[in-house]
mmCIF file of C-alpha atoms and ligand atoms in Angstrom:
data_model
loop_
_atom_site.group_PDB
_atom_site.id
_atom_site.type_symbol
_atom_site.label_atom_id
_atom_site.label_comp_id
_atom_site.label_asym_id
_atom_site.label_seq_id
_atom_site.Cartn_x
_atom_site.Cartn_y
_atom_site.Cartn_z
ATOM 1 C CA UNK A 1 -8.849 4.219 4.538
ATOM 2 C CA UNK A 2 -12.359 5.168 2.306
ATOM 3 C CA UNK A 3 -13.315 7.050 5.136
ATOM 4 C CA UNK A 4 -9.792 8.366 5.488
ATOM 5 C CA UNK A 5 -9.777 10.073 1.396
ATOM 6 C CA UNK A 6 -13.145 11.167 1.503
ATOM 7 C CA UNK A 7 -13.721 14.825 0.765
ATOM 8 C CA UNK A 8 -9.762 14.964 0.407
ATOM 9 C CA UNK A 9 -8.054 16.836 -2.159
ATOM 10 C CA UNK A 10 -5.498 15.252 -3.635
ATOM 11 C CA UNK A 11 -3.333 16.331 -7.208
ATOM 12 C CA UNK A 12 -2.264 13.242 -9.134
ATOM 13 C CA UNK A 13 0.477 13.582 -12.121
ATOM 14 C CA UNK A 14 -0.140 10.770 -14.799
ATOM 15 C CA UNK A 15 -3.102 10.451 -13.806
ATOM 16 C CA UNK A 16 -3.522 9.802 -18.127
ATOM 17 C CA UNK A 17 -1.074 6.374 -17.264
ATOM 18 C CA UNK A 18 -1.727 3.491 -16.605
ATOM 19 C CA UNK A 19 -0.944 3.358 -13.227
ATOM 20 C CA UNK A 20 -2.523 6.357 -12.570
ATOM 21 C CA UNK A 21 -6.336 5.817 -14.259
ATOM 22 C CA UNK A 22 -6.847 3.242 -12.021
ATOM 23 C CA UNK A 23 -5.359 5.572 -9.612
ATOM 24 C CA UNK A 24 -7.896 7.991 -10.213
ATOM 25 C CA UNK A 25 -10.767 5.411 -10.297
ATOM 26 C CA UNK A 26 -10.459 3.833 -6.542
ATOM 27 C CA UNK A 27 -10.366 7.759 -5.244
ATOM 28 C CA UNK A 28 -12.920 8.844 -6.741
ATOM 29 C CA UNK A 29 -15.067 5.499 -5.513
ATOM 30 C CA UNK A 30 -13.152 7.309 -2.158
ATOM 31 C CA UNK A 31 -15.310 10.353 -2.722
ATOM 32 C CA UNK A 32 -12.057 12.172 -2.817
ATOM 33 C CA UNK A 33 -12.156 15.131 -4.865
ATOM 34 C CA UNK A 34 -9.130 14.689 -7.072
ATOM 35 C CA UNK A 35 -7.553 16.634 -10.068
ATOM 36 C CA UNK A 36 -4.909 15.381 -12.366
ATOM 37 C CA UNK A 37 -2.214 17.126 -14.624
ATOM 38 C CA UNK A 38 -0.313 14.896 -17.549
ATOM 39 C CA UNK A 39 0.021 14.889 -21.432
ATOM 40 C CA UNK A 40 -2.794 13.446 -23.747
ATOM 41 C CA UNK A 41 -2.809 9.359 -23.212
ATOM 42 C CA UNK A 42 -0.182 7.642 -25.489
ATOM 43 C CA UNK A 43 -2.041 4.746 -26.387
ATOM 44 C CA UNK A 44 -4.789 4.059 -28.303
ATOM 45 C CA UNK A 45 -7.214 3.289 -26.379
ATOM 46 C CA UNK A 46 -6.107 4.669 -23.162
ATOM 47 C CA UNK A 47 -7.640 3.622 -19.557
ATOM 48 C CA UNK A 48 -7.893 7.075 -18.873
ATOM 49 C CA UNK A 49 -10.491 7.182 -21.317
ATOM 50 C CA UNK A 50 -11.923 4.323 -21.483
ATOM 51 C CA UNK A 51 -13.092 4.764 -18.145
ATOM 52 C CA UNK A 52 -14.117 8.623 -18.819
ATOM 53 C CA UNK A 53 -12.051 10.042 -16.308
ATOM 54 C CA UNK A 54 -11.723 13.570 -18.014
ATOM 55 C CA UNK A 55 -16.193 14.321 -17.551
ATOM 56 C CA UNK A 56 -15.009 12.387 -13.824
ATOM 57 C CA UNK A 57 -12.696 14.300 -12.239
ATOM 58 C CA UNK A 58 -10.250 17.868 -12.728
ATOM 59 C CA UNK A 59 -7.278 16.923 -15.692
ATOM 60 C CA UNK A 60 -5.463 19.664 -16.325
ATOM 61 C CA UNK A 61 -3.173 18.451 -20.382
ATOM 62 C CA UNK A 62 0.505 20.153 -19.475
ATOM 63 C CA UNK A 63 4.237 19.129 -20.210
ATOM 64 C CA UNK A 64 5.390 18.133 -15.789
ATOM 65 C CA UNK A 65 8.824 19.910 -17.471
ATOM 66 C CA UNK A 66 6.849 23.810 -17.603
ATOM 67 C CA UNK A 67 7.091 23.796 -13.905
ATOM 68 C CA UNK A 68 5.083 27.423 -13.562
ATOM 69 C CA UNK A 69 2.648 26.002 -15.220
ATOM 70 C CA UNK A 70 2.834 22.770 -13.203
ATOM 71 C CA UNK A 71 3.260 25.427 -9.996
ATOM 72 C CA UNK A 72 0.257 27.129 -10.812
ATOM 73 C CA UNK A 73 -2.034 24.506 -11.146
ATOM 74 C CA UNK A 74 -1.540 22.456 -8.003
ATOM 75 C CA UNK A 75 -1.763 26.605 -6.189
ATOM 76 C CA UNK A 76 -5.353 26.589 -7.425
ATOM 77 C CA UNK A 77 -5.832 23.484 -6.124
ATOM 78 C CA UNK A 78 -4.427 23.624 -2.562
ATOM 79 C CA UNK A 79 -3.974 19.787 -1.946
ATOM 80 C CA UNK A 80 -4.349 17.789 0.319
ATOM 81 C CA UNK A 81 -1.882 15.232 -1.311
ATOM 82 C CA UNK A 82 -0.073 15.191 -4.452
ATOM 83 C CA UNK A 83 1.135 11.928 -5.176
ATOM 84 C CA UNK A 84 3.438 11.977 -8.253
ATOM 85 C CA UNK A 85 2.997 9.587 -11.136
ATOM 86 C CA UNK A 86 4.140 10.927 -14.237
ATOM 87 C CA UNK A 87 6.827 9.623 -15.346
ATOM 88 C CA UNK A 88 9.097 8.266 -19.017
ATOM 89 C CA UNK A 89 8.214 5.240 -17.602
ATOM 90 C CA UNK A 90 9.972 2.394 -20.397
ATOM 91 C CA UNK A 91 13.452 1.321 -20.104
ATOM 92 C CA UNK A 92 13.636 0.657 -24.061
ATOM 93 C CA UNK A 93 12.803 4.137 -25.109
ATOM 94 C CA UNK A 94 15.117 5.489 -22.587
ATOM 95 C CA UNK A 95 17.880 4.393 -24.030
ATOM 96 C CA UNK A 96 16.412 6.155 -28.131
ATOM 97 C CA UNK A 97 15.305 8.859 -25.562
ATOM 98 C CA UNK A 98 17.102 9.922 -22.661
ATOM 99 C CA UNK A 99 17.091 13.740 -22.604
ATOM 100 C CA UNK A 100 13.332 13.589 -21.921
ATOM 101 C CA UNK A 101 13.268 10.118 -20.133
ATOM 102 C CA UNK A 102 15.977 12.461 -17.983
ATOM 103 C CA UNK A 103 13.869 16.173 -17.871
ATOM 104 C CA UNK A 104 10.145 14.091 -17.771
ATOM 105 C CA UNK A 105 11.549 11.501 -14.570
ATOM 106 C CA UNK A 106 14.115 13.666 -12.572
ATOM 107 C CA UNK A 107 13.071 17.694 -13.708
ATOM 108 C CA UNK A 108 9.490 16.469 -13.350
ATOM 109 C CA UNK A 109 9.991 15.867 -9.784
ATOM 110 C CA UNK A 110 12.008 18.559 -8.964
ATOM 111 C CA UNK A 111 9.004 20.499 -10.148
ATOM 112 C CA UNK A 112 6.548 19.268 -8.289
ATOM 113 C CA UNK A 113 8.175 19.262 -4.779
ATOM 114 C CA UNK A 114 8.664 23.145 -5.332
ATOM 115 C CA UNK A 115 5.311 23.255 -6.394
ATOM 116 C CA UNK A 116 4.946 21.310 -3.056
ATOM 117 C CA UNK A 117 7.397 23.493 -1.087
ATOM 118 C CA UNK A 118 5.121 26.900 -2.137
ATOM 119 C CA UNK A 119 1.675 25.499 -1.905
ATOM 120 C CA UNK A 120 0.220 26.156 1.763
ATOM 121 C CA UNK A 121 -1.794 23.678 2.367
ATOM 122 C CA UNK A 122 0.003 20.376 1.308
ATOM 123 C CA UNK A 123 0.703 17.318 3.852
ATOM 124 C CA UNK A 124 1.647 14.702 2.506
ATOM 125 C CA UNK A 125 3.944 14.406 -1.441
ATOM 126 C CA UNK A 126 4.544 10.213 -2.401
ATOM 127 C CA UNK A 127 7.021 10.335 -5.496
ATOM 128 C CA UNK A 128 6.524 6.982 -6.734
ATOM 129 C CA UNK A 129 9.291 5.747 -8.213
ATOM 130 C CA UNK A 130 10.538 2.019 -9.595
ATOM 131 C CA UNK A 131 12.357 -1.126 -8.064
ATOM 132 C CA UNK A 132 15.184 -0.256 -11.173
ATOM 133 C CA UNK A 133 16.289 2.375 -9.005
ATOM 134 C CA UNK A 134 18.622 0.538 -6.772
ATOM 135 C CA UNK A 135 21.985 -0.734 -7.822
ATOM 136 C CA UNK A 136 21.537 -3.773 -8.967
ATOM 137 C CA UNK A 137 24.484 -5.842 -8.303
ATOM 138 C CA UNK A 138 22.660 -9.118 -10.342
ATOM 139 C CA UNK A 139 22.454 -11.397 -7.389
ATOM 140 C CA UNK A 140 19.262 -13.383 -5.626
ATOM 141 C CA UNK A 141 19.405 -11.890 -2.086
ATOM 142 C CA UNK A 142 16.328 -9.062 -2.213
ATOM 143 C CA UNK A 143 17.525 -5.195 -2.393
ATOM 144 C CA UNK A 144 16.687 -3.275 1.544
ATOM 145 C CA UNK A 145 14.991 0.284 1.430
ATOM 146 C CA UNK A 146 18.437 1.447 2.399
ATOM 147 C CA UNK A 147 20.301 0.108 -0.644
ATOM 148 C CA UNK A 148 22.315 2.199 -2.672
ATOM 149 C CA UNK A 149 20.896 3.801 -5.650
ATOM 150 C CA UNK A 150 21.902 3.196 -8.740
ATOM 151 C CA UNK A 151 19.821 1.952 -11.918
ATOM 152 C CA UNK A 152 22.109 0.237 -15.386
ATOM 153 C CA UNK A 153 19.926 2.581 -18.580
ATOM 154 C CA UNK A 154 18.726 5.949 -18.902
ATOM 155 C CA UNK A 155 14.714 4.728 -16.698
ATOM 156 C CA UNK A 156 16.840 3.026 -13.858
ATOM 157 C CA UNK A 157 19.560 5.375 -13.251
ATOM 158 C CA UNK A 158 16.453 8.581 -13.354
ATOM 159 C CA UNK A 159 13.550 7.073 -11.202
ATOM 160 C CA UNK A 160 17.567 6.585 -9.217
ATOM 161 C CA UNK A 161 18.489 9.861 -9.559
ATOM 162 C CA UNK A 162 14.575 10.961 -8.637
ATOM 163 C CA UNK A 163 15.624 9.175 -5.013
ATOM 164 C CA UNK A 164 18.388 10.492 -4.532
ATOM 165 C CA UNK A 165 16.172 14.356 -5.031
ATOM 166 C CA UNK A 166 13.721 13.061 -2.543
ATOM 167 C CA UNK A 167 16.202 12.406 -0.358
ATOM 168 C CA UNK A 168 17.710 15.578 -0.891
ATOM 169 C CA UNK A 169 14.281 17.422 -0.246
ATOM 170 C CA UNK A 170 13.532 15.408 2.864
ATOM 171 C CA UNK A 171 16.962 16.422 4.989
ATOM 172 C CA UNK A 172 16.676 20.543 3.156
ATOM 173 C CA UNK A 173 12.650 21.294 3.213
ATOM 174 C CA UNK A 174 10.278 18.803 4.641
ATOM 175 C CA UNK A 175 12.820 17.687 7.100
ATOM 176 C CA UNK A 176 10.435 15.231 9.853
ATOM 177 C CA UNK A 177 12.682 17.172 12.362
ATOM 178 C CA UNK A 178 11.953 19.928 12.072
ATOM 179 C CA UNK A 179 7.784 18.889 11.110
ATOM 180 C CA UNK A 180 5.202 20.937 12.489
ATOM 181 C CA UNK A 181 7.491 23.770 13.084
ATOM 182 C CA UNK A 182 9.415 25.117 9.701
ATOM 183 C CA UNK A 183 6.880 23.034 7.735
ATOM 184 C CA UNK A 184 4.359 20.151 8.123
ATOM 185 C CA UNK A 185 5.087 17.844 4.612
ATOM 186 C CA UNK A 186 5.921 14.517 4.429
ATOM 187 C CA UNK A 187 7.513 13.533 2.014
ATOM 188 C CA UNK A 188 8.098 9.810 0.748
ATOM 189 C CA UNK A 189 8.964 7.842 -1.697
ATOM 190 C CA UNK A 190 7.388 3.971 -3.022
ATOM 191 C CA UNK A 191 9.127 1.792 -4.664
ATOM 192 C CA UNK A 192 7.382 -0.436 -6.653
ATOM 193 C CA UNK A 193 8.069 -3.966 -9.062
ATOM 194 C CA UNK A 194 6.259 -4.166 -11.994
ATOM 195 C CA UNK A 195 2.685 -4.558 -11.798
ATOM 196 C CA UNK A 196 0.470 -5.468 -14.064
ATOM 197 C CA UNK A 197 -3.851 -5.128 -14.954
ATOM 198 C CA UNK A 198 -5.971 -4.918 -17.483
ATOM 199 C CA UNK A 199 -5.610 -1.660 -19.215
ATOM 200 C CA UNK A 200 -1.750 -1.032 -20.195
ATOM 201 C CA UNK A 201 -1.318 -0.358 -23.960
ATOM 202 C CA UNK A 202 2.650 0.056 -23.599
ATOM 203 C CA UNK A 203 4.122 -0.983 -26.724
ATOM 204 C CA UNK A 204 7.229 -3.662 -24.736
ATOM 205 C CA UNK A 205 5.452 -4.748 -21.733
ATOM 206 C CA UNK A 206 4.292 -7.995 -21.652
ATOM 207 C CA UNK A 207 0.665 -7.872 -20.338
ATOM 208 C CA UNK A 208 -0.219 -5.721 -22.841
ATOM 209 C CA UNK A 209 1.899 -8.096 -25.084
ATOM 210 C CA UNK A 210 0.525 -10.639 -24.893
ATOM 211 C CA UNK A 211 -3.420 -9.712 -25.289
ATOM 212 C CA UNK A 212 -2.444 -7.760 -27.949
ATOM 213 C CA UNK A 213 -0.822 -11.469 -30.017
ATOM 214 C CA UNK A 214 -3.654 -13.542 -28.211
ATOM 215 C CA UNK A 215 -6.371 -11.078 -29.585
ATOM 216 C CA UNK A 216 -4.965 -10.451 -33.407
ATOM 217 C CA UNK A 217 -3.790 -14.368 -32.994
ATOM 218 C CA UNK A 218 -0.450 -13.944 -33.540
ATOM 219 C CA UNK A 219 2.937 -16.094 -31.682
ATOM 220 C CA UNK A 220 3.694 -13.767 -28.505
ATOM 221 C CA UNK A 221 7.102 -13.298 -28.491
ATOM 222 C CA UNK A 222 9.515 -13.590 -25.339
ATOM 223 C CA UNK A 223 12.541 -11.355 -24.853
ATOM 224 C CA UNK A 224 13.648 -11.799 -22.037
ATOM 225 C CA UNK A 225 12.139 -15.673 -21.150
ATOM 226 C CA UNK A 226 14.421 -16.299 -18.651
ATOM 227 C CA UNK A 227 14.104 -13.075 -16.434
ATOM 228 C CA UNK A 228 12.374 -12.973 -13.138
ATOM 229 C CA UNK A 229 10.301 -9.931 -11.888
ATOM 230 C CA UNK A 230 8.180 -8.469 -8.867
ATOM 231 C CA UNK A 231 4.880 -8.560 -10.640
ATOM 232 C CA UNK A 232 2.546 -7.325 -8.877
ATOM 233 C CA UNK A 233 -1.605 -6.480 -9.246
ATOM 234 C CA UNK A 234 -1.602 -2.949 -9.576
ATOM 235 C CA UNK A 235 -3.530 -2.230 -7.188
ATOM 236 C CA UNK A 236 -1.506 -3.278 -4.622
ATOM 237 C CA UNK A 237 1.153 -0.786 -5.002
ATOM 238 C CA UNK A 238 -1.283 1.462 -5.202
ATOM 239 C CA UNK A 239 -3.598 0.857 -2.009
ATOM 240 C CA UNK A 240 0.752 1.378 -0.158
ATOM 241 C CA UNK A 241 0.519 5.038 -2.151
ATOM 242 C CA UNK A 242 -2.800 5.500 -0.399
ATOM 243 C CA UNK A 243 -1.464 3.499 2.727
ATOM 244 C CA UNK A 244 2.074 5.520 2.523
ATOM 245 C CA UNK A 245 0.111 9.368 2.002
ATOM 246 C CA UNK A 246 -2.671 8.757 5.257
ATOM 247 C CA UNK A 247 0.451 7.893 6.998
ATOM 248 C CA UNK A 248 1.608 10.944 5.690
ATOM 249 C CA UNK A 249 -0.825 13.102 6.673
ATOM 250 C CA UNK A 250 -1.361 12.598 10.219
ATOM 251 C CA UNK A 251 3.193 12.988 10.670
ATOM 252 C CA UNK A 252 6.315 12.172 9.301
ATOM 253 C CA UNK A 253 6.668 9.479 10.760
ATOM 254 C CA UNK A 254 5.594 7.395 7.115
ATOM 255 C CA UNK A 255 8.535 9.989 5.836
ATOM 256 C CA UNK A 256 11.313 7.312 3.821
ATOM 257 C CA UNK A 257 11.293 5.182 1.353
ATOM 258 C CA UNK A 258 9.366 2.050 0.757
ATOM 259 C CA UNK A 259 9.983 -0.923 -0.877
ATOM 260 C CA UNK A 260 6.458 -2.187 -2.553
ATOM 261 C CA UNK A 261 6.941 -5.788 -3.572
ATOM 262 C CA UNK A 262 5.049 -9.535 -3.929
ATOM 263 C CA UNK A 263 5.552 -12.098 -1.419
ATOM 264 C CA UNK A 264 9.442 -14.200 -2.419
ATOM 265 C CA UNK A 265 6.932 -17.173 -4.114
ATOM 266 C CA UNK A 266 5.486 -15.013 -6.716
ATOM 267 C CA UNK A 267 8.937 -13.918 -8.072
ATOM 268 C CA UNK A 268 8.291 -15.216 -11.188
ATOM 269 C CA UNK A 269 9.505 -15.278 -14.671
ATOM 270 C CA UNK A 270 8.395 -13.967 -17.924
ATOM 271 C CA UNK A 271 7.917 -17.201 -19.509
ATOM 272 C CA UNK A 272 5.673 -18.521 -16.075
ATOM 273 C CA UNK A 273 3.897 -15.038 -16.740
ATOM 274 C CA UNK A 274 2.967 -16.098 -20.425
ATOM 275 C CA UNK A 275 2.156 -19.395 -19.705
ATOM 276 C CA UNK A 276 -1.025 -18.627 -17.057
ATOM 277 C CA UNK A 277 -2.473 -15.058 -19.152
ATOM 278 C CA UNK A 278 -2.695 -18.154 -21.884
ATOM 279 C CA UNK A 279 -4.196 -20.475 -19.661
ATOM 280 C CA UNK A 280 -6.572 -18.280 -18.057
ATOM 281 C CA UNK A 281 -6.877 -16.816 -21.602
ATOM 282 C CA UNK A 282 -7.629 -20.412 -23.215
ATOM 283 C CA UNK A 283 -5.665 -19.799 -26.385
ATOM 284 C CA UNK A 284 -2.571 -18.271 -27.135
ATOM 285 C CA UNK A 285 1.568 -19.295 -27.886
ATOM 286 C CA UNK A 286 5.304 -17.957 -26.683
ATOM 287 C CA UNK A 287 8.052 -17.995 -28.530
ATOM 288 C CA UNK A 288 11.676 -17.918 -27.442
ATOM 289 C CA UNK A 289 13.280 -15.264 -28.865
ATOM 290 C CA UNK A 290 16.222 -13.334 -26.636
ATOM 291 C CA UNK A 291 17.285 -9.604 -27.398
ATOM 292 C CA UNK A 292 20.875 -9.529 -26.662
ATOM 293 C CA UNK A 293 21.353 -6.461 -27.717
ATOM 294 C CA UNK A 294 19.954 -4.542 -24.929
ATOM 295 C CA UNK A 295 20.766 -4.784 -20.866
ATOM 296 C CA UNK A 296 17.609 -5.151 -19.243
ATOM 297 C CA UNK A 297 17.511 -6.450 -15.416
ATOM 298 C CA UNK A 298 17.275 -9.904 -14.737
ATOM 299 C CA UNK A 299 16.664 -10.333 -11.606
ATOM 300 C CA UNK A 300 15.178 -7.652 -9.533
ATOM 301 C CA UNK A 301 13.968 -8.200 -6.102
ATOM 302 C CA UNK A 302 12.457 -6.306 -3.723
ATOM 303 C CA UNK A 303 12.177 -7.030 0.356
ATOM 304 C CA UNK A 304 8.816 -6.183 1.135
ATOM 305 C CA UNK A 305 10.060 -6.595 5.124
ATOM 306 C CA UNK A 306 9.560 -2.811 6.040
ATOM 307 C CA UNK A 307 6.145 -2.245 5.205
ATOM 308 C CA UNK A 308 4.531 -5.188 5.939
ATOM 309 C CA UNK A 309 5.636 -4.298 9.989
ATOM 310 C CA UNK A 310 6.099 -1.141 9.845
ATOM 311 C CA UNK A 311 2.675 -0.125 7.250
ATOM 312 C CA UNK A 312 1.822 -2.836 8.545
ATOM 313 C CA UNK A 313 0.191 -3.319 4.491
ATOM 314 C CA UNK A 314 1.136 -6.739 1.933
ATOM 315 C CA UNK A 315 -0.620 -8.066 -0.566
ATOM 316 C CA UNK A 316 -3.188 -9.330 -0.615
ATOM 317 C CA UNK A 317 -2.885 -11.246 -4.425
ATOM 318 C CA UNK A 318 -0.597 -14.331 -5.246
ATOM 319 C CA UNK A 319 0.260 -13.948 -9.066
ATOM 320 C CA UNK A 320 -2.344 -16.803 -10.007
ATOM 321 C CA UNK A 321 -4.244 -14.338 -9.148
ATOM 322 C CA UNK A 322 -2.164 -11.472 -10.072
ATOM 323 C CA UNK A 323 -2.260 -12.578 -13.909
ATOM 324 C CA UNK A 324 -5.719 -13.821 -13.974
ATOM 325 C CA UNK A 325 -7.360 -10.943 -13.381
ATOM 326 C CA UNK A 326 -5.363 -8.763 -15.987
ATOM 327 C CA UNK A 327 -5.768 -11.660 -18.030
ATOM 328 C CA UNK A 328 -9.163 -11.277 -18.075
ATOM 329 C CA UNK A 329 -9.419 -7.653 -17.984
ATOM 330 C CA UNK A 330 -7.951 -7.941 -21.370
ATOM 331 C CA UNK A 331 -10.007 -10.450 -21.966
ATOM 332 C CA UNK A 332 -13.493 -9.021 -21.884
ATOM 333 C CA UNK A 333 -12.116 -5.750 -23.008
ATOM 334 C CA UNK A 334 -11.247 -7.274 -26.556
ATOM 335 C CA UNK A 335 -14.508 -8.935 -25.981
ATOM 336 C CA UNK A 336 -16.663 -5.866 -26.243
ATOM 337 C CA UNK A 337 -17.780 -5.880 -22.641
ATOM 338 C CA UNK A 338 -18.301 -2.896 -20.984
ATOM 339 C CA UNK A 339 -15.026 -2.414 -19.215
ATOM 340 C CA UNK A 340 -15.321 0.776 -17.190
ATOM 341 C CA UNK A 341 -17.938 -1.377 -15.093
ATOM 342 C CA UNK A 342 -15.719 -4.828 -15.321
ATOM 343 C CA UNK A 343 -12.599 -1.824 -13.939
ATOM 344 C CA UNK A 344 -15.448 -0.838 -10.973
ATOM 345 C CA UNK A 345 -16.219 -4.134 -9.978
ATOM 346 C CA UNK A 346 -12.071 -5.471 -9.984
ATOM 347 C CA UNK A 347 -11.781 -2.625 -7.993
ATOM 348 C CA UNK A 348 -15.104 -3.090 -5.038
ATOM 349 C CA UNK A 349 -13.253 -6.952 -5.184
ATOM 350 C CA UNK A 350 -9.534 -5.994 -4.071
ATOM 351 C CA UNK A 351 -11.388 -4.486 -1.920
ATOM 352 C CA UNK A 352 -13.601 -5.912 -0.344
ATOM 353 C CA UNK A 353 -10.133 -8.834 0.060
ATOM 354 C CA UNK A 354 -7.890 -5.890 1.314
ATOM 355 C CA UNK A 355 -9.392 -5.336 3.957
ATOM 356 C CA UNK A 356 -9.776 -8.776 4.700
ATOM 357 C CA UNK A 357 -7.074 -9.445 4.976
ATOM 358 C CA UNK A 358 -5.246 -5.292 6.027
ATOM 359 C CA UNK A 359 -8.301 -4.271 9.342
ATOM 360 C CA UNK A 360 -8.039 -1.055 9.688
HETATM 361 N N1 NAD B 401 4.092 0.430 -15.066
HETATM 362 C C1 NAD B 401 4.772 -0.275 -14.038
HETATM 363 O O1 NAD B 401 5.063 -2.180 -13.945
HETATM 364 C C2 NAD B 401 5.698 0.241 -12.897
HETATM 365 C C3 NAD B 401 6.489 -0.037 -11.959
HETATM 366 C C4 NAD B 401 7.679 0.163 -11.664
HETATM 367 C C5 NAD B 401 7.364 1.790 -11.003
HETATM 368 N N2 NAD B 401 6.218 2.440 -12.423
HETATM 369 C C6 NAD B 401 5.768 4.200 -12.261
HETATM 370 O O2 NAD B 401 4.800 4.701 -12.209
HETATM 371 C C7 NAD B 401 3.978 5.622 -12.170
HETATM 372 C C8 NAD B 401 3.696 5.196 -13.605
HETATM 373 O O3 NAD B 401 3.887 4.144 -14.539
HETATM 374 P P1 NAD B 401 2.483 3.691 -15.541
HETATM 375 O O4 NAD B 401 3.030 2.291 -15.925
HETATM 376 O O5 NAD B 401 1.792 4.493 -15.120
HETATM 377 O O6 NAD B 401 3.353 4.337 -17.285
HETATM 378 P P2 NAD B 401 2.841 4.945 -17.694
HETATM 379 O O7 NAD B 401 2.885 5.577 -19.478
HETATM 380 O O8 NAD B 401 1.248 4.607 -18.777
HETATM 381 O O9 NAD B 401 1.573 6.818 -17.521
HETATM 382 C C9 NAD B 401 2.988 7.574 -17.679
HETATM 383 C C10 NAD B 401 1.920 9.029 -17.199
HETATM 384 O O10 NAD B 401 2.963 9.815 -17.335
HETATM 385 C C11 NAD B 401 2.515 11.087 -17.999
HETATM 386 N N3 NAD B 401 3.561 12.223 -18.114
HETATM 387 C C12 NAD B 401 4.791 11.636 -18.588
HETATM 388 N N4 NAD B 401 5.097 11.872 -19.343
HETATM 389 C C13 NAD B 401 4.511 13.398 -19.330
HETATM 390 C C14 NAD B 401 4.689 15.561 -19.046
HETATM 391 N N5 NAD B 401 6.593 15.075 -19.603
HETATM 392 N N6 NAD B 401 4.362 15.524 -18.685
HETATM 393 C C15 NAD B 401 3.512 15.453 -17.575
HETATM 394 N N7 NAD B 401 2.795 14.077 -17.218
HETATM 395 C C16 NAD B 401 4.205 13.419 -18.147
HETATM 396 C C17 NAD B 401 1.964 10.241 -18.970
HETATM 397 O O11 NAD B 401 0.680 11.439 -19.329
HETATM 398 C C18 NAD B 401 1.276 9.500 -18.499
HETATM 399 O O12 NAD B 401 -0.015 10.118 -17.484
HETATM 400 C C19 NAD B 401 5.426 6.196 -13.204
HETATM 401 O O13 NAD B 401 6.204 6.608 -12.280
HETATM 402 C C20 NAD B 401 6.170 5.121 -13.231
HETATM 403 O O14 NAD B 401 8.106 5.218 -13.765
HETATM 404 C C21 NAD B 401 5.794 1.635 -12.895
#
């Protein structure tokens, strides 16, 4: 994968966020030329600033809802690949700010697709949605890529809508049947589960909540302790997205929806995560305080058979390893260690495990 990305021009939306900053760091490591487009980081600290990404890549701080500006930035960069991650990604905030959530997640995505349509060199577009895009049946049956889209809360339904938009653009403008004649773009969407890893400082996410509480000698409050989630280390889906983009660059076969999640035995409860996190850190307590008022999905499982059989991708960190890598990152951060160095070391370690498990 490193060989493929060297000197490729990759445009990332959402590079100032948690996943986007890890993605930018991993791509810089391959020698890719990258340009990011996002709002300024909305947390202090932020992984983007800790990694000094503003100095290491071309970075545009602007709004995805400004279609004209976005189109101009994409056109001037002439990317080979677009990875679209920018979004309002928080379920609780989406209840308070539905208009912001839909306009960013749906119209923002539309702006990305329109800009891609008008830029000659683009070969691959990957839209990052979520496991929450599916109509949630609240059963233990995992979702397949062909299951219906839905979403109860504004965030989830905005991601379902973003998926429908992707399908429409793939039918109307980037149809694999017309590839090589009418266009040369492969358009895919990727649905990952709950991602953990160092450098996430968002509110209402369990790993940063654990780290903040432990570092302040406070109790960790678990609102939804029995909810099971498809936890994954952040690098797992990111390598899946990079693999999809690489395949799309070579042709339209991967122009579909893809699930990226953990193995079934690693789908665990919020409480399991808190337990493991505190054990790795060596201290910390949690209390259970279920919030009955807010509807949040309790059961969400992804079927990853398709990514495994058709892309050759698979998770390489189990639950324990993913939580340990996450807790260790925050522990080092709060201990004042060189976190940029440690992040790059974690990327290096992941690459080693990945290339052993998934030889290319
Ligand atoms: N973190 C997870 O567990 C998880 C799980 C499934 C899917 N996702 C998806 O992955 C993507 C990245 O999530 P994250 O966890 O890194 O979130 P994040 O909040 O850390 O980052 C979001 C990024 O989007 C940018 N953004 C938000 N609104 C914008 C706007 N109006 N204009 C331009 N940029 C804007 C932010 O500046 C930031 O760079 C999102 O699409 C999210 O829905 C995340």
